[in-house]
Amino acid sequence: MTRVFSGIQPSGDLHLGNQLGALVNWVGMQERADCVYCVVDLHAMTSPAEHDPATLRQRTVDAATTLLAVGVDPERSILFVQSHVHEHAECTWLFNCIAGFGELRKQPQFKDKSEGQESVSVGLFDYPVLQTSDILLYHADEVPVGEDQRHHIELARDLGQRFNHRFGEVFTLPKAIHPQAAARVMDLQEPTNKMSKSTSSEKGVVYLLDDPTRIAKKIKSAVTDSATDIRYDRDAKPGVSNLLEILAAATGRSIEDLAAEHDGHGYGAFKTAVAEAVVELLRPIQQRHAELAADPAEVARLLDDGAHRARTIAADTLQRAKDAMGLLPRGAA
Ligand code: ATP
Ligand code: LTN
């Protein structure tokens, strides 16, 4: 069976963009593949801003709970927290010794995130090597990610190939897949920017756990334009188009149908319809989240089981890699 691996950083509360752009696909892929999903807390420590320990810990539990709530099934898939499987950090050292300084320095995400920063950690520089370990330890065939991660997956392929060439076949070379998103969700206040966890104003972001009143308020104050027609045109009408796209993804109907139905009735009624659809979409997720959050021991048990199953795979791969590289096996001389 195809093995799928993906990870999400606990760098903020998950929002409608994450759900429609990525998590819906994570859940759907469980039907056809053997899926391993990871809350990548070690990656979240690399952001240029100093991280707050209590916040990191809370966000890690929240992200895992939300993944369970949206439908990641711990029976069928492996769901775990990256730092619970120490093989990721150890394998990163092995890859550090075959990765080139030059190829890491050129990584677009590193260039973006380090530019203009007063101090940049070695962790941020090494981020893609840790991501390589995440993927290669599980022999992943497919890695569903956003377009922005393309270079990181290419690096994982390059490092895997280099390793296999020098030391013998240990790693499977993965390929990035970019499943069609249910929607590319833009910020409600600045509809030309994507909705993002690390945004400056929460007003433009619908969080998966926002209550119905807050969801309605945010959608009703979404920036549109001074006209009144409802049609899909990302350039001329970014705000209205974003709402149409959200409504289509939330109801499973086509954008054309919805535009035809709502055109001529004004933005107010249209926004009410979008708000109702989003509230209905999130209701079951919020219900399931509340049940899980009321039972932290159960969440801890599920994550412990996930770490155990992940580790069985990762430890085996790491041992083969260490042997291949000539590290002396324990107990041998
Ligand atoms: P950050 O602000 O830390 O970059 P983010 O909210 O933009 O966070 P990521 O952690 O980069 O999200 O992405 C997690 C997944 O969610 C990725 O697969 C990404 O493509 C998807 N995603 C994030 N934001 C959106 C969005 N607005 N629309 C559609 N998909 C999105
Ligand atoms: N860098 C990714 C998160 C991530 C990941 C991974 C994704 C870390 N390790 C392994 C896929 C596979 C991001 O920021 N979206």
Short mmCIF file of N, CA and C in Angstrom, two decimals, residues 194-313:
data_model
loop_
_atom_site.label_atom_id
_atom_site.label_comp_id
_atom_site.label_asym_id
_atom_site.label_seq_id
_atom_site.Cartn_x
_atom_site.Cartn_y
_atom_site.Cartn_z
N LYS A 194 -3.27 34.97 1.83
CA LYS A 194 -3.93 33.74 2.26
C LYS A 194 -4.20 33.79 3.77
N MET A 195 -5.28 33.14 4.15
CA MET A 195 -5.59 33.03 5.58
C MET A 195 -4.44 32.25 6.21
N SER A 196 -3.90 32.77 7.31
CA SER A 196 -2.69 32.16 7.87
C SER A 196 -2.69 32.19 9.40
N LYS A 197 -2.03 31.17 9.97
CA LYS A 197 -1.93 31.10 11.43
C LYS A 197 -1.17 32.29 11.99
N SER A 198 -0.15 32.71 11.24
CA SER A 198 0.73 33.74 11.78
C SER A 198 0.37 35.10 11.20
N THR A 199 -0.91 35.44 11.32
CA THR A 199 -1.37 36.70 10.76
C THR A 199 -1.36 37.77 11.84
N SER A 200 -1.36 39.04 11.44
CA SER A 200 -1.29 40.08 12.46
C SER A 200 -2.65 40.33 13.11
N SER A 201 -3.75 40.14 12.35
CA SER A 201 -5.06 40.39 12.94
C SER A 201 -5.95 39.16 12.83
N GLU A 202 -6.53 38.77 13.96
CA GLU A 202 -7.36 37.57 14.00
C GLU A 202 -8.72 37.78 13.33
N LYS A 203 -9.06 39.04 13.04
CA LYS A 203 -10.39 39.34 12.49
C LYS A 203 -10.62 38.70 11.12
N GLY A 204 -9.52 38.47 10.39
CA GLY A 204 -9.65 37.93 9.05
C GLY A 204 -9.54 36.42 9.00
N VAL A 205 -9.39 35.78 10.17
CA VAL A 205 -9.13 34.34 10.22
C VAL A 205 -10.26 33.62 10.94
N VAL A 206 -10.86 32.63 10.31
CA VAL A 206 -11.87 31.81 10.99
C VAL A 206 -11.15 30.59 11.56
N TYR A 207 -11.03 30.55 12.88
CA TYR A 207 -10.40 29.39 13.52
C TYR A 207 -11.41 28.26 13.63
N LEU A 208 -10.92 27.02 13.56
CA LEU A 208 -11.83 25.88 13.57
C LEU A 208 -12.64 25.82 14.86
N LEU A 209 -12.11 26.43 15.93
CA LEU A 209 -12.83 26.37 17.21
C LEU A 209 -13.54 27.67 17.56
N ASP A 210 -13.62 28.62 16.64
CA ASP A 210 -14.40 29.84 16.89
C ASP A 210 -15.86 29.46 17.11
N ASP A 211 -16.54 30.13 18.07
CA ASP A 211 -17.95 29.79 18.28
C ASP A 211 -18.81 30.43 17.18
N PRO A 212 -20.05 29.93 17.00
CA PRO A 212 -20.89 30.38 15.88
C PRO A 212 -21.06 31.90 15.82
N THR A 213 -21.19 32.55 16.97
CA THR A 213 -21.38 34.01 16.96
C THR A 213 -20.15 34.69 16.38
N ARG A 214 -18.99 34.23 16.81
CA ARG A 214 -17.75 34.86 16.31
C ARG A 214 -17.56 34.58 14.82
N ILE A 215 -17.89 33.37 14.40
CA ILE A 215 -17.77 33.04 12.97
C ILE A 215 -18.65 33.98 12.15
N ALA A 216 -19.92 34.15 12.59
CA ALA A 216 -20.85 35.01 11.85
C ALA A 216 -20.32 36.45 11.83
N LYS A 217 -19.80 36.90 12.95
CA LYS A 217 -19.31 38.28 13.03
C LYS A 217 -18.14 38.49 12.06
N LYS A 218 -17.22 37.54 12.04
CA LYS A 218 -16.05 37.68 11.16
C LYS A 218 -16.47 37.65 9.69
N ILE A 219 -17.40 36.76 9.36
CA ILE A 219 -17.79 36.65 7.94
C ILE A 219 -18.61 37.87 7.52
N LYS A 220 -19.45 38.36 8.43
CA LYS A 220 -20.25 39.54 8.07
C LYS A 220 -19.39 40.79 7.92
N SER A 221 -18.24 40.83 8.63
CA SER A 221 -17.40 42.02 8.42
C SER A 221 -16.28 41.76 7.41
N ALA A 222 -16.41 40.69 6.62
CA ALA A 222 -15.41 40.42 5.57
C ALA A 222 -15.39 41.59 4.58
N VAL A 223 -14.18 41.93 4.15
CA VAL A 223 -14.02 43.01 3.18
C VAL A 223 -14.52 42.52 1.82
N THR A 224 -15.45 43.28 1.20
CA THR A 224 -15.89 42.92 -0.16
C THR A 224 -15.52 44.07 -1.09
N ASP A 225 -16.48 44.69 -1.72
CA ASP A 225 -16.17 45.85 -2.57
C ASP A 225 -17.41 46.73 -2.62
N SER A 226 -17.35 47.83 -3.36
CA SER A 226 -18.46 48.78 -3.30
C SER A 226 -19.57 48.47 -4.32
N ALA A 227 -19.35 47.44 -5.14
CA ALA A 227 -20.42 47.06 -6.08
C ALA A 227 -21.44 46.17 -5.34
N THR A 228 -22.37 45.57 -6.08
CA THR A 228 -23.34 44.70 -5.41
C THR A 228 -23.45 43.33 -6.09
N ASP A 229 -22.78 43.17 -7.24
CA ASP A 229 -22.95 41.91 -7.97
C ASP A 229 -22.11 40.79 -7.35
N ILE A 230 -22.68 39.59 -7.41
CA ILE A 230 -21.99 38.43 -6.83
C ILE A 230 -21.54 37.53 -7.98
N ARG A 231 -20.23 37.59 -8.25
CA ARG A 231 -19.67 36.73 -9.29
C ARG A 231 -18.22 36.43 -8.93
N TYR A 232 -17.70 35.35 -9.56
CA TYR A 232 -16.36 34.89 -9.22
C TYR A 232 -15.34 35.55 -10.13
N ASP A 233 -14.49 36.41 -9.53
CA ASP A 233 -13.42 37.07 -10.27
C ASP A 233 -12.36 37.44 -9.25
N ARG A 234 -11.33 36.57 -9.14
CA ARG A 234 -10.30 36.72 -8.11
C ARG A 234 -9.58 38.07 -8.17
N ASP A 235 -9.43 38.61 -9.40
CA ASP A 235 -8.68 39.87 -9.52
C ASP A 235 -9.55 41.08 -9.21
N ALA A 236 -10.72 41.12 -9.85
CA ALA A 236 -11.57 42.31 -9.69
C ALA A 236 -12.36 42.27 -8.39
N LYS A 237 -12.71 41.05 -7.93
CA LYS A 237 -13.57 40.92 -6.75
C LYS A 237 -13.00 39.87 -5.80
N PRO A 238 -11.82 40.15 -5.20
CA PRO A 238 -11.18 39.11 -4.37
C PRO A 238 -12.00 38.71 -3.13
N GLY A 239 -12.66 39.68 -2.51
CA GLY A 239 -13.41 39.39 -1.29
C GLY A 239 -14.62 38.50 -1.57
N VAL A 240 -15.42 38.89 -2.57
CA VAL A 240 -16.61 38.12 -2.92
C VAL A 240 -16.21 36.73 -3.44
N SER A 241 -15.15 36.68 -4.23
CA SER A 241 -14.70 35.39 -4.78
C SER A 241 -14.27 34.46 -3.67
N ASN A 242 -13.59 35.02 -2.67
CA ASN A 242 -13.16 34.20 -1.53
C ASN A 242 -14.37 33.61 -0.82
N LEU A 243 -15.38 34.43 -0.59
CA LEU A 243 -16.59 33.94 0.10
C LEU A 243 -17.30 32.88 -0.75
N LEU A 244 -17.32 33.07 -2.06
CA LEU A 244 -17.93 32.07 -2.94
C LEU A 244 -17.18 30.75 -2.85
N GLU A 245 -15.87 30.85 -2.82
CA GLU A 245 -15.05 29.63 -2.77
C GLU A 245 -15.27 28.89 -1.44
N ILE A 246 -15.34 29.66 -0.36
CA ILE A 246 -15.59 29.06 0.96
C ILE A 246 -16.97 28.39 0.96
N LEU A 247 -17.97 29.10 0.44
CA LEU A 247 -19.34 28.56 0.42
C LEU A 247 -19.41 27.28 -0.41
N ALA A 248 -18.71 27.28 -1.54
CA ALA A 248 -18.71 26.09 -2.41
C ALA A 248 -18.09 24.91 -1.67
N ALA A 249 -16.94 25.14 -1.01
CA ALA A 249 -16.26 24.05 -0.31
C ALA A 249 -17.10 23.56 0.86
N ALA A 250 -17.76 24.48 1.55
CA ALA A 250 -18.52 24.09 2.74
C ALA A 250 -19.81 23.34 2.38
N THR A 251 -20.38 23.64 1.20
CA THR A 251 -21.66 23.01 0.85
C THR A 251 -21.50 21.90 -0.19
N GLY A 252 -20.32 21.80 -0.82
CA GLY A 252 -20.12 20.80 -1.86
C GLY A 252 -20.81 21.18 -3.17
N ARG A 253 -21.25 22.43 -3.31
CA ARG A 253 -21.90 22.87 -4.56
C ARG A 253 -20.91 23.65 -5.42
N SER A 254 -21.30 23.89 -6.68
CA SER A 254 -20.36 24.57 -7.56
C SER A 254 -20.43 26.09 -7.38
N ILE A 255 -19.29 26.74 -7.64
CA ILE A 255 -19.21 28.19 -7.51
C ILE A 255 -20.21 28.86 -8.46
N GLU A 256 -20.33 28.33 -9.68
CA GLU A 256 -21.24 28.93 -10.68
C GLU A 256 -22.68 28.91 -10.17
N ASP A 257 -23.13 27.76 -9.69
CA ASP A 257 -24.49 27.64 -9.14
C ASP A 257 -24.74 28.65 -8.03
N LEU A 258 -23.75 28.72 -7.14
CA LEU A 258 -23.94 29.58 -5.96
C LEU A 258 -23.96 31.05 -6.36
N ALA A 259 -23.09 31.42 -7.32
CA ALA A 259 -23.07 32.81 -7.77
C ALA A 259 -24.41 33.15 -8.40
N ALA A 260 -24.92 32.25 -9.24
CA ALA A 260 -26.20 32.50 -9.91
C ALA A 260 -27.33 32.64 -8.88
N GLU A 261 -27.29 31.79 -7.88
CA GLU A 261 -28.35 31.81 -6.86
C GLU A 261 -28.34 33.09 -6.03
N HIS A 262 -27.14 33.58 -5.69
CA HIS A 262 -27.06 34.72 -4.76
C HIS A 262 -26.97 36.08 -5.45
N ASP A 263 -26.60 36.09 -6.73
CA ASP A 263 -26.44 37.38 -7.41
C ASP A 263 -27.79 38.11 -7.43
N GLY A 264 -27.74 39.40 -7.11
CA GLY A 264 -28.97 40.19 -7.15
C GLY A 264 -29.67 40.32 -5.80
N HIS A 265 -29.21 39.54 -4.79
CA HIS A 265 -29.86 39.62 -3.48
C HIS A 265 -29.04 40.38 -2.44
N GLY A 266 -27.91 40.94 -2.87
CA GLY A 266 -27.14 41.79 -1.95
C GLY A 266 -26.10 41.01 -1.15
N TYR A 267 -25.08 41.73 -0.72
CA TYR A 267 -23.98 41.10 0.03
C TYR A 267 -24.40 40.61 1.42
N GLY A 268 -25.36 41.33 2.03
CA GLY A 268 -25.78 40.98 3.40
C GLY A 268 -26.32 39.56 3.48
N ALA A 269 -27.28 39.27 2.60
CA ALA A 269 -27.90 37.94 2.62
C ALA A 269 -26.88 36.86 2.23
N PHE A 270 -26.02 37.22 1.28
CA PHE A 270 -24.97 36.29 0.83
C PHE A 270 -24.05 35.93 2.00
N LYS A 271 -23.60 36.94 2.74
CA LYS A 271 -22.70 36.68 3.87
C LYS A 271 -23.39 35.84 4.95
N THR A 272 -24.69 36.08 5.14
CA THR A 272 -25.42 35.26 6.12
C THR A 272 -25.38 33.79 5.69
N ALA A 273 -25.57 33.55 4.39
CA ALA A 273 -25.55 32.16 3.89
C ALA A 273 -24.16 31.53 4.09
N VAL A 274 -23.12 32.33 3.83
CA VAL A 274 -21.75 31.80 4.00
C VAL A 274 -21.52 31.46 5.48
N ALA A 275 -21.92 32.38 6.35
CA ALA A 275 -21.71 32.16 7.79
C ALA A 275 -22.43 30.90 8.24
N GLU A 276 -23.68 30.72 7.80
CA GLU A 276 -24.44 29.52 8.21
C GLU A 276 -23.75 28.25 7.72
N ALA A 277 -23.26 28.28 6.49
CA ALA A 277 -22.61 27.08 5.94
C ALA A 277 -21.34 26.75 6.71
N VAL A 278 -20.58 27.78 7.07
CA VAL A 278 -19.33 27.52 7.80
C VAL A 278 -19.62 27.01 9.21
N VAL A 279 -20.63 27.59 9.85
CA VAL A 279 -21.01 27.11 11.19
C VAL A 279 -21.41 25.63 11.12
N GLU A 280 -22.20 25.26 10.11
CA GLU A 280 -22.61 23.86 9.96
C GLU A 280 -21.44 22.94 9.67
N LEU A 281 -20.52 23.44 8.85
CA LEU A 281 -19.33 22.63 8.52
C LEU A 281 -18.50 22.34 9.77
N LEU A 282 -18.38 23.36 10.63
CA LEU A 282 -17.49 23.22 11.79
C LEU A 282 -18.18 22.59 13.01
N ARG A 283 -19.53 22.56 12.99
CA ARG A 283 -20.24 22.07 14.18
C ARG A 283 -19.78 20.68 14.62
N PRO A 284 -19.78 19.68 13.74
CA PRO A 284 -19.37 18.33 14.19
C PRO A 284 -17.90 18.29 14.64
N ILE A 285 -17.06 19.10 14.01
CA ILE A 285 -15.64 19.13 14.40
C ILE A 285 -15.52 19.68 15.82
N GLN A 286 -16.28 20.74 16.08
CA GLN A 286 -16.21 21.36 17.40
C GLN A 286 -16.77 20.44 18.48
N GLN A 287 -17.82 19.69 18.10
CA GLN A 287 -18.41 18.76 19.06
C GLN A 287 -17.41 17.68 19.45
N ARG A 288 -16.77 17.13 18.43
CA ARG A 288 -15.80 16.06 18.66
C ARG A 288 -14.58 16.60 19.44
N HIS A 289 -14.20 17.83 19.12
CA HIS A 289 -13.08 18.44 19.82
C HIS A 289 -13.40 18.60 21.31
N ALA A 290 -14.64 19.03 21.61
CA ALA A 290 -15.04 19.24 23.00
C ALA A 290 -15.00 17.90 23.76
N GLU A 291 -15.46 16.84 23.10
CA GLU A 291 -15.45 15.52 23.76
C GLU A 291 -14.02 15.09 24.08
N LEU A 292 -13.13 15.28 23.10
CA LEU A 292 -11.74 14.87 23.30
C LEU A 292 -11.06 15.73 24.35
N ALA A 293 -11.32 17.04 24.30
CA ALA A 293 -10.66 17.95 25.24
C ALA A 293 -11.12 17.66 26.67
N ALA A 294 -12.32 17.08 26.81
CA ALA A 294 -12.82 16.75 28.15
C ALA A 294 -12.14 15.49 28.69
N ASP A 295 -11.40 14.81 27.84
CA ASP A 295 -10.76 13.56 28.26
C ASP A 295 -9.27 13.56 27.86
N PRO A 296 -8.47 14.43 28.51
CA PRO A 296 -7.07 14.56 28.10
C PRO A 296 -6.29 13.25 28.24
N ALA A 297 -6.71 12.40 29.18
CA ALA A 297 -6.00 11.13 29.36
C ALA A 297 -6.14 10.26 28.11
N GLU A 298 -7.30 10.33 27.48
CA GLU A 298 -7.54 9.55 26.27
C GLU A 298 -6.68 10.10 25.12
N VAL A 299 -6.60 11.42 25.00
CA VAL A 299 -5.76 12.01 23.95
C VAL A 299 -4.31 11.59 24.18
N ALA A 300 -3.87 11.66 25.43
CA ALA A 300 -2.49 11.27 25.76
C ALA A 300 -2.25 9.80 25.40
N ARG A 301 -3.25 8.97 25.67
CA ARG A 301 -3.10 7.54 25.36
C ARG A 301 -3.00 7.31 23.85
N LEU A 302 -3.84 8.02 23.10
CA LEU A 302 -3.80 7.87 21.64
C LEU A 302 -2.45 8.32 21.08
N LEU A 303 -1.92 9.43 21.62
CA LEU A 303 -0.63 9.93 21.12
C LEU A 303 0.52 9.01 21.52
N ASP A 304 0.39 8.40 22.69
CA ASP A 304 1.43 7.48 23.13
C ASP A 304 1.44 6.24 22.24
N ASP A 305 0.26 5.77 21.93
CA ASP A 305 0.14 4.61 21.04
C ASP A 305 0.69 4.96 19.64
N GLY A 306 0.38 6.17 19.18
CA GLY A 306 0.88 6.62 17.87
C GLY A 306 2.40 6.67 17.87
N ALA A 307 2.98 7.20 18.94
CA ALA A 307 4.44 7.32 19.04
C ALA A 307 5.08 5.93 19.03
N HIS A 308 4.43 5.02 19.72
CA HIS A 308 4.94 3.65 19.81
C HIS A 308 4.98 3.01 18.41
N ARG A 309 3.88 3.17 17.68
CA ARG A 309 3.81 2.57 16.34
C ARG A 309 4.76 3.27 15.37
N ALA A 310 4.86 4.59 15.49
CA ALA A 310 5.79 5.33 14.63
C ALA A 310 7.22 4.86 14.90
N ARG A 311 7.52 4.70 16.16
CA ARG A 311 8.88 4.37 16.55
C ARG A 311 9.32 3.01 16.04
N THR A 312 8.39 2.08 15.98
CA THR A 312 8.73 0.74 15.48
C THR A 312 9.28 0.87 14.06
N ILE A 313 8.67 1.73 13.26
CA ILE A 313 9.14 1.90 11.88
C ILE A 313 10.44 2.72 11.85
#
